[in-house]
Short mmCIF file of C-alpha atoms and ligand atoms in Angstrom, two decimals:
data_model
loop_
_atom_site.label_atom_id
_atom_site.label_comp_id
_atom_site.label_asym_id
_atom_site.label_seq_id
_atom_site.Cartn_x
_atom_site.Cartn_y
_atom_site.Cartn_z
CA MET A 1 138.01 159.54 86.38
CA PRO A 2 139.32 161.68 89.28
CA ILE A 3 136.71 163.00 91.70
CA VAL A 4 136.01 166.74 91.45
CA ASN A 5 136.05 167.71 95.11
CA LEU A 6 134.34 171.09 95.62
CA LEU A 7 133.64 170.44 99.31
CA SER A 8 136.19 172.96 100.60
CA ASP A 9 139.59 174.43 99.83
CA THR A 10 140.81 172.53 102.91
CA VAL A 11 140.78 169.19 101.04
CA THR A 12 143.96 169.82 99.04
CA LYS A 13 146.87 167.37 99.32
CA PRO A 14 150.50 168.57 99.27
CA THR A 15 152.07 168.79 95.81
CA GLN A 16 155.32 167.00 94.98
CA GLY A 17 157.29 170.25 95.38
CA MET A 18 155.70 170.91 98.76
CA LEU A 19 156.42 167.37 99.95
CA GLU A 20 160.06 167.77 98.94
CA ALA A 21 160.30 171.06 100.86
CA MET A 22 158.79 169.32 103.91
CA PHE A 23 161.17 166.38 103.56
CA ARG A 24 164.20 168.68 103.51
CA ALA A 25 163.07 170.85 106.47
CA GLU A 26 165.48 171.48 109.31
CA VAL A 27 163.59 171.05 112.57
CA GLY A 28 163.94 171.48 116.32
CA ASP A 29 161.64 171.76 119.33
CA ASP A 30 159.40 174.76 118.74
CA VAL A 31 158.14 174.90 122.35
CA PHE A 32 161.76 175.89 123.15
CA ARG A 33 161.68 178.13 120.01
CA GLU A 34 164.40 175.99 118.51
CA ASP A 35 162.74 175.01 115.26
CA PRO A 36 164.52 177.08 112.59
CA THR A 37 161.84 176.43 109.97
CA VAL A 38 158.99 177.56 112.24
CA ASN A 39 161.04 180.63 113.15
CA ALA A 40 161.60 181.32 109.46
CA LEU A 41 157.89 181.00 108.63
CA GLU A 42 156.93 183.32 111.50
CA ALA A 43 159.54 185.90 110.45
CA LYS A 44 158.42 185.66 106.82
CA CYS A 45 154.75 186.24 107.67
CA ALA A 46 155.48 189.12 110.06
CA ALA A 47 157.63 190.84 107.42
CA LEU A 48 155.06 190.24 104.68
CA PHE A 49 152.18 191.83 106.64
CA GLY A 50 154.35 194.45 108.37
CA HIS A 51 153.71 193.20 111.91
CA GLU A 52 156.32 192.84 114.65
CA ALA A 53 155.81 189.15 115.36
CA ALA A 54 153.96 186.00 114.33
CA LEU A 55 152.94 182.66 115.84
CA PHE A 56 152.43 179.37 113.97
CA CYS A 57 149.36 177.46 115.19
CA PRO A 58 147.62 174.20 114.28
CA SER A 59 144.40 175.81 112.98
CA GLY A 60 142.61 179.03 112.10
CA THR A 61 140.13 178.36 114.86
CA MET A 62 143.02 178.43 117.31
CA THR A 63 144.56 181.65 115.92
CA ASN A 64 141.16 183.39 116.09
CA GLN A 65 140.39 182.07 119.57
CA ILE A 66 143.80 183.17 120.84
CA ALA A 67 143.21 186.64 119.38
CA LEU A 68 139.82 186.91 121.13
CA LYS A 69 141.40 185.82 124.40
CA VAL A 70 144.35 188.22 124.26
CA HIS A 71 142.32 191.26 123.11
CA THR A 72 139.51 190.95 125.68
CA ARG A 73 138.66 190.43 129.37
CA PRO A 74 135.67 188.43 130.64
CA LEU A 75 132.41 190.47 130.42
CA ASP A 76 133.65 192.26 127.28
CA GLU A 77 131.95 191.77 123.92
CA VAL A 78 133.25 191.24 120.39
CA ILE A 79 131.49 193.05 117.53
CA CYS A 80 131.28 191.07 114.29
CA ASP A 81 129.04 190.16 111.37
CA GLU A 82 126.47 187.42 112.01
CA MET A 83 128.12 185.38 109.23
CA SER A 84 131.54 185.42 110.95
CA HIS A 85 133.49 182.21 111.29
CA ILE A 86 134.21 183.12 114.95
CA TYR A 87 130.46 183.13 115.62
CA GLN A 88 129.22 180.40 113.25
CA TYR A 89 131.89 177.73 113.20
CA GLU A 90 134.10 177.92 116.28
CA VAL A 91 131.79 176.08 118.70
CA GLY A 92 130.96 179.25 120.63
CA GLY A 93 134.59 179.41 121.74
CA TYR A 94 134.33 183.18 122.42
CA ALA A 95 132.19 182.32 125.46
CA PHE A 96 134.06 179.16 126.43
CA HIS A 97 137.64 180.42 126.28
CA SER A 98 137.24 184.15 126.86
CA GLY A 99 133.99 184.59 128.81
CA ILE A 100 132.82 187.28 126.41
CA SER A 101 129.55 187.90 124.57
CA VAL A 102 129.02 188.66 120.93
CA ASN A 103 127.34 191.71 119.35
CA LEU A 104 126.17 190.51 115.93
CA LEU A 105 125.70 192.87 113.00
CA LYS A 106 124.02 192.34 109.63
CA GLY A 107 126.41 193.47 106.96
CA GLU A 108 126.12 192.80 103.26
CA ASN A 109 127.29 189.25 102.49
CA GLY A 110 129.36 189.34 105.67
CA ILE A 111 130.97 192.73 104.96
CA LEU A 112 130.47 195.41 107.64
CA THR A 113 130.32 199.17 107.23
CA PRO A 114 131.93 201.74 109.57
CA GLU A 115 128.43 203.14 110.29
CA LEU A 116 127.19 199.72 111.49
CA VAL A 117 130.21 199.30 113.75
CA ASP A 118 129.97 202.85 115.11
CA ALA A 119 126.30 202.40 116.02
CA ALA A 120 126.97 199.05 117.70
CA VAL A 121 129.54 200.22 120.24
CA LYS A 122 127.93 200.15 123.68
CA PRO A 123 128.17 203.07 126.09
CA ARG A 124 130.16 202.32 129.25
CA GLN A 125 127.56 201.32 131.84
CA ASP A 126 127.81 198.91 134.77
CA TRP A 127 125.00 196.80 133.31
CA LEU A 128 126.34 196.47 129.76
CA PRO A 129 129.08 194.30 128.27
CA LYS A 130 132.12 196.37 127.37
CA SER A 131 132.69 196.61 123.61
CA SER A 132 136.40 196.00 123.24
CA LEU A 133 137.07 194.24 119.95
CA VAL A 134 135.87 194.21 116.33
CA VAL A 135 136.51 191.19 114.11
CA ILE A 136 136.27 191.42 110.32
CA GLU A 137 136.57 188.45 107.95
CA ASN A 138 138.24 188.87 104.54
CA THR A 139 137.21 187.09 102.44
CA CYS A 140 133.98 186.11 104.22
CA ASN A 141 133.26 182.41 103.80
CA LYS A 142 129.52 182.42 104.54
CA GLY A 143 129.21 185.63 102.53
CA GLY A 144 130.26 183.65 99.44
CA GLY A 145 133.96 184.57 99.49
CA SER A 146 133.12 188.28 99.60
CA ILE A 147 135.91 190.89 99.69
CA TYR A 148 136.36 193.94 101.92
CA PRO A 149 137.13 197.02 99.82
CA PRO A 150 140.44 198.31 101.28
CA GLU A 151 139.01 201.79 102.02
CA ARG A 152 136.24 200.10 104.04
CA ILE A 153 138.82 198.50 106.33
CA ARG A 154 140.51 201.89 106.81
CA ALA A 155 137.18 203.49 107.75
CA ILE A 156 136.38 200.69 110.24
CA ARG A 157 139.86 201.15 111.69
CA ALA A 158 139.09 204.84 112.28
CA VAL A 159 135.88 203.92 114.15
CA CYS A 160 137.84 201.46 116.29
CA LYS A 161 140.40 204.14 117.16
CA LYS A 162 137.64 206.59 118.08
CA HIS A 163 136.14 204.11 120.58
CA ASP A 164 139.43 202.54 121.71
CA LEU A 165 138.54 199.11 120.27
CA ALA A 166 141.02 196.54 118.97
CA LEU A 167 140.58 195.29 115.40
CA HIS A 168 141.32 191.68 114.45
CA LEU A 169 141.21 190.39 110.88
CA ASP A 170 140.21 186.78 110.29
CA GLY A 171 142.21 186.48 107.09
CA ALA A 172 141.81 182.75 106.57
CA ARG A 173 141.46 183.60 102.84
CA ILE A 174 143.18 187.01 102.80
CA PHE A 175 145.29 186.08 99.75
CA ASN A 176 142.12 185.37 97.76
CA ALA A 177 141.14 188.98 98.45
CA LEU A 178 144.60 190.41 97.76
CA VAL A 179 145.05 188.77 94.36
CA GLU A 180 141.74 190.35 93.29
CA THR A 181 142.23 193.86 94.71
CA GLY A 182 145.93 194.02 93.87
CA ASP A 183 146.78 195.33 97.34
CA THR A 184 149.87 194.28 99.24
CA PRO A 185 149.74 192.21 102.43
CA ALA A 186 151.47 195.07 104.28
CA SER A 187 148.72 197.55 103.33
CA VAL A 188 146.12 195.31 104.99
CA GLY A 189 148.42 194.50 107.91
CA ALA A 190 148.84 198.22 108.62
CA GLU A 191 145.10 198.66 109.30
CA VAL A 192 144.62 195.96 111.97
CA ASP A 193 145.99 195.17 115.44
CA SER A 194 146.17 191.46 114.70
CA LEU A 195 145.43 189.10 111.88
CA SER A 196 145.22 185.40 111.25
CA ILE A 197 145.95 183.66 107.96
CA CYS A 198 145.32 180.02 106.99
CA LEU A 199 147.95 178.06 105.10
CA SER A 200 145.69 175.02 104.74
CA LYS A 201 142.92 176.63 102.66
CA GLY A 202 143.67 177.85 99.14
CA LEU A 203 147.41 177.83 99.79
CA GLY A 204 147.29 174.06 99.97
CA THR A 205 149.32 172.98 103.01
CA PRO A 206 148.16 170.02 105.08
CA VAL A 207 147.99 171.95 108.40
CA GLY A 208 148.56 175.36 109.85
CA SER A 209 147.62 178.99 110.45
CA VAL A 210 149.65 182.02 111.48
CA LEU A 211 148.66 184.76 113.93
CA MET A 212 150.34 188.18 113.72
CA GLY A 213 150.51 191.24 115.95
CA ASN A 214 152.94 193.31 117.97
CA GLN A 215 155.59 191.78 120.28
CA ALA A 216 153.50 192.07 123.45
CA PHE A 217 150.43 190.57 121.74
CA ILE A 218 152.35 187.59 120.34
CA ALA A 219 154.17 187.01 123.65
CA GLU A 220 150.80 186.61 125.37
CA ALA A 221 149.40 184.65 122.40
CA ARG A 222 152.24 182.13 122.82
CA ARG A 223 151.13 181.45 126.40
CA VAL A 224 147.49 181.07 125.35
CA ARG A 225 148.50 178.71 122.51
CA LYS A 226 150.25 176.53 125.09
CA VAL A 227 147.29 176.39 127.48
CA MET A 228 145.06 175.39 124.54
CA GLY A 229 147.42 172.51 123.82
CA GLY A 230 148.75 174.08 120.64
CA GLY A 231 152.48 174.04 121.43
CA MET A 232 153.97 171.74 118.78
CA ARG A 233 157.43 170.21 118.76
CA GLN A 234 159.11 169.49 115.37
CA ALA A 235 156.49 171.56 113.61
CA GLY A 236 159.08 172.69 111.06
CA TYR A 237 157.91 169.98 108.67
CA LEU A 238 154.54 171.75 108.55
CA ALA A 239 156.07 175.23 108.53
CA ALA A 240 158.17 174.22 105.50
CA ALA A 241 154.93 173.51 103.64
CA GLY A 242 153.75 177.00 104.62
CA ILE A 243 156.89 178.70 103.34
CA TYR A 244 156.61 176.75 100.09
CA ALA A 245 152.95 177.73 99.72
CA LEU A 246 153.65 181.44 100.27
CA ASP A 247 156.35 181.27 97.60
CA HIS A 248 154.44 179.19 95.02
CA HIS A 249 150.69 179.15 95.61
CA VAL A 250 149.57 182.75 96.04
CA GLU A 251 149.41 184.08 92.46
CA ARG A 252 147.69 180.95 91.18
CA LEU A 253 144.65 181.65 93.40
CA LYS A 254 143.41 183.72 90.44
CA GLU A 255 142.84 180.45 88.57
CA ASP A 256 140.54 179.26 91.33
CA HIS A 257 138.55 182.46 90.95
CA ILE A 258 138.22 181.96 87.19
CA HIS A 259 137.03 178.41 87.87
CA ALA A 260 134.46 179.64 90.40
CA ARG A 261 133.11 182.14 87.85
CA LEU A 262 132.84 179.38 85.23
CA LEU A 263 130.77 177.29 87.62
CA ALA A 264 128.59 180.28 88.53
CA SER A 265 127.89 181.23 84.92
CA ALA A 266 126.87 177.63 84.16
CA LEU A 267 124.59 177.58 87.21
CA ALA A 268 122.97 180.86 86.16
CA GLU A 269 121.52 179.07 83.08
CA LEU A 270 120.02 176.16 84.98
CA PRO A 271 116.30 175.98 85.86
CA TYR A 272 116.79 174.38 89.28
CA VAL A 273 118.99 177.25 90.57
CA ALA A 274 116.99 179.96 92.36
CA ASN A 275 119.82 182.46 92.91
CA ILE A 276 123.60 182.73 93.24
CA ARG A 277 125.48 185.02 95.66
CA PRO A 278 127.89 187.35 93.89
CA VAL A 279 131.08 185.40 93.11
CA GLN A 280 134.18 187.43 93.94
CA THR A 281 136.75 184.74 94.73
CA ASN A 282 136.78 180.92 95.02
CA ILE A 283 133.41 180.27 96.66
CA VAL A 284 130.07 179.77 94.91
CA ILE A 285 126.97 179.75 97.11
CA PHE A 286 123.58 179.23 95.53
CA ASP A 287 120.02 178.28 96.42
CA LEU A 288 118.12 175.43 94.78
CA VAL A 289 114.52 175.90 93.68
CA ALA A 290 112.49 174.24 96.45
CA PRO A 291 110.44 171.14 95.62
CA VAL A 292 106.69 171.82 95.50
CA PRO A 293 104.91 170.06 98.44
CA ALA A 294 102.98 166.92 97.32
CA ALA A 295 99.64 168.34 98.55
CA SER A 296 99.81 171.24 96.09
CA THR A 297 100.61 169.05 93.09
CA ALA A 298 97.52 166.87 92.65
CA ASP A 299 97.51 167.89 88.98
CA PRO A 300 99.91 165.44 87.26
CA ALA A 301 101.12 168.04 84.73
CA ARG A 302 102.04 170.45 87.51
CA LEU A 303 103.63 167.65 89.49
CA SER A 304 106.05 166.78 86.70
CA ALA A 305 106.87 170.48 86.09
CA ALA A 306 107.62 170.94 89.78
CA LYS A 307 109.70 167.80 89.86
CA ALA A 308 111.65 169.06 86.88
CA ALA A 309 112.69 172.30 88.59
CA GLY A 310 112.61 171.79 92.35
CA THR A 311 114.98 169.66 94.38
CA THR A 312 116.37 169.19 97.86
CA PRO A 313 120.07 169.58 98.62
CA ALA A 314 120.20 165.90 99.62
CA ALA A 315 118.89 164.70 96.22
CA PHE A 316 121.08 167.14 94.32
CA LEU A 317 124.27 166.29 96.25
CA ASP A 318 123.56 162.60 95.86
CA TYR A 319 123.25 163.02 92.08
CA LEU A 320 126.53 164.98 92.00
CA LYS A 321 128.30 162.34 94.06
CA ARG A 322 127.12 159.51 91.78
CA ASN A 323 128.68 161.52 88.93
CA GLY A 324 132.00 162.17 90.64
CA VAL A 325 131.39 165.68 91.99
CA ILE A 326 131.53 166.36 95.74
CA ALA A 327 129.93 169.46 97.29
CA SER A 328 128.16 170.41 100.51
CA ALA A 329 124.85 171.76 101.76
CA PHE A 330 125.18 175.23 103.26
CA GLY A 331 121.64 175.82 104.51
CA PRO A 332 118.16 174.28 104.07
CA GLN A 333 118.09 175.00 100.28
CA THR A 334 121.67 176.15 99.84
CA ILE A 335 124.75 174.57 98.24
CA ARG A 336 128.40 175.64 98.41
CA PHE A 337 131.13 174.92 95.84
CA VAL A 338 134.75 175.82 96.64
CA THR A 339 137.51 175.77 94.01
CA HIS A 340 141.14 175.15 94.93
CA LEU A 341 144.59 173.90 93.96
CA ASP A 342 143.45 170.33 93.24
CA VAL A 343 140.58 171.36 90.93
CA LYS A 344 141.99 171.69 87.40
CA ARG A 345 140.32 173.36 84.44
CA GLU A 346 139.18 170.07 82.82
CA MET A 347 137.62 169.03 86.13
CA VAL A 348 135.62 172.27 86.21
CA GLU A 349 134.45 171.58 82.66
CA ARG A 350 133.39 168.09 83.68
CA ALA A 351 131.52 169.46 86.71
CA VAL A 352 129.66 171.86 84.39
CA GLU A 353 128.58 168.90 82.21
CA VAL A 354 127.35 167.07 85.30
CA LEU A 355 125.41 170.14 86.45
CA ARG A 356 123.74 170.41 83.04
CA GLY A 357 122.72 166.76 83.24
CA PHE A 358 120.63 167.15 86.41
C1 PLP B 401 138.58 177.82 107.72
C2 PLP B 401 138.39 179.13 108.39
C3 PLP B 401 138.95 179.39 109.65
C4 PLP B 401 139.77 178.40 110.42
O1 PLP B 401 139.42 177.11 110.31
P1 PLP B 401 140.27 175.86 110.78
O2 PLP B 401 139.57 174.76 110.12
O3 PLP B 401 140.16 175.85 112.28
O4 PLP B 401 141.68 176.03 110.36
C5 PLP B 401 138.77 180.64 110.17
N1 PLP B 401 138.09 181.58 109.51
C6 PLP B 401 137.56 181.38 108.31
C7 PLP B 401 136.86 182.49 107.61
C8 PLP B 401 137.68 180.13 107.71
O5 PLP B 401 137.13 179.93 106.51
#
């Protein structure tokens, strides 16, 4: 019985076709820009999103951190949602690498509005950080895979222009958004100064992210990648996986979204689930009904009722694991499921059975 791994869309292993593409890759030393497959991947991404240039990097954390560094000077600030990956999950790198502060906004499930951004921009005063960059995340991981409506991005872009701010898109899961909205990569690319995409999430490669921007931005980004230790040599084997993924694994993301909705509709029927964030793509985030504290359950009838409904993430995840389903805690009472390339329909159906058995 294969394990149903809903931990993250980063857990995918290369398919046979991807491995063959990697095996056949022509490679060279990319620090000297002599890896033809890396060059091809960068050119492909730049053309796809309508940007002048692209840079292949080991991780999405690195592409984001490079973008922060190139767009800002020390004592600047970046404006972003409090759920942003750059704030939550990149070890505070904005302060470490770039010497900048962060101006956190409360959007809806990680999605900002132009009004929120406009009101957050600081006036130019000697005693204030200088607002210089806005980062949006599409889809937003902590927001439950939430999608930016395209017109929202355009409106935020207009606010950025008004205040002379750069706009960076953390598009780790941009293709999950695009297959739902039906927009083209170029239409999103046109609204931002830089963007980062992950090849190792839903697209299923073992390693890699790509940063895009204009020539001057990518020239500087290449230097910052090197100082961070991200200059790779025969990286074409990894780039080949990326090219394969862009050609074969984008449209099928819709299946992951169907699978996520199946899981969510099963959860909606279950007594131990308190609430589920709206499911728009491949991420399902939900809260468990909290266990009733022992002191308030002296009455044995109430105690068994409480036990029946309430649970801790640890107990729930342990039950799932014993039944071949892997997931993760995403807060004190919160669980996250992520669907991906290696989760097939029959595995989703099995996971639903396991959920019903708790
Ligand atoms: C995964 C992810 C990243 C990058 O993560 P790495 O593990 O460093 O590749 C960036 N932003 C978002 C929204 C992500 O989900």
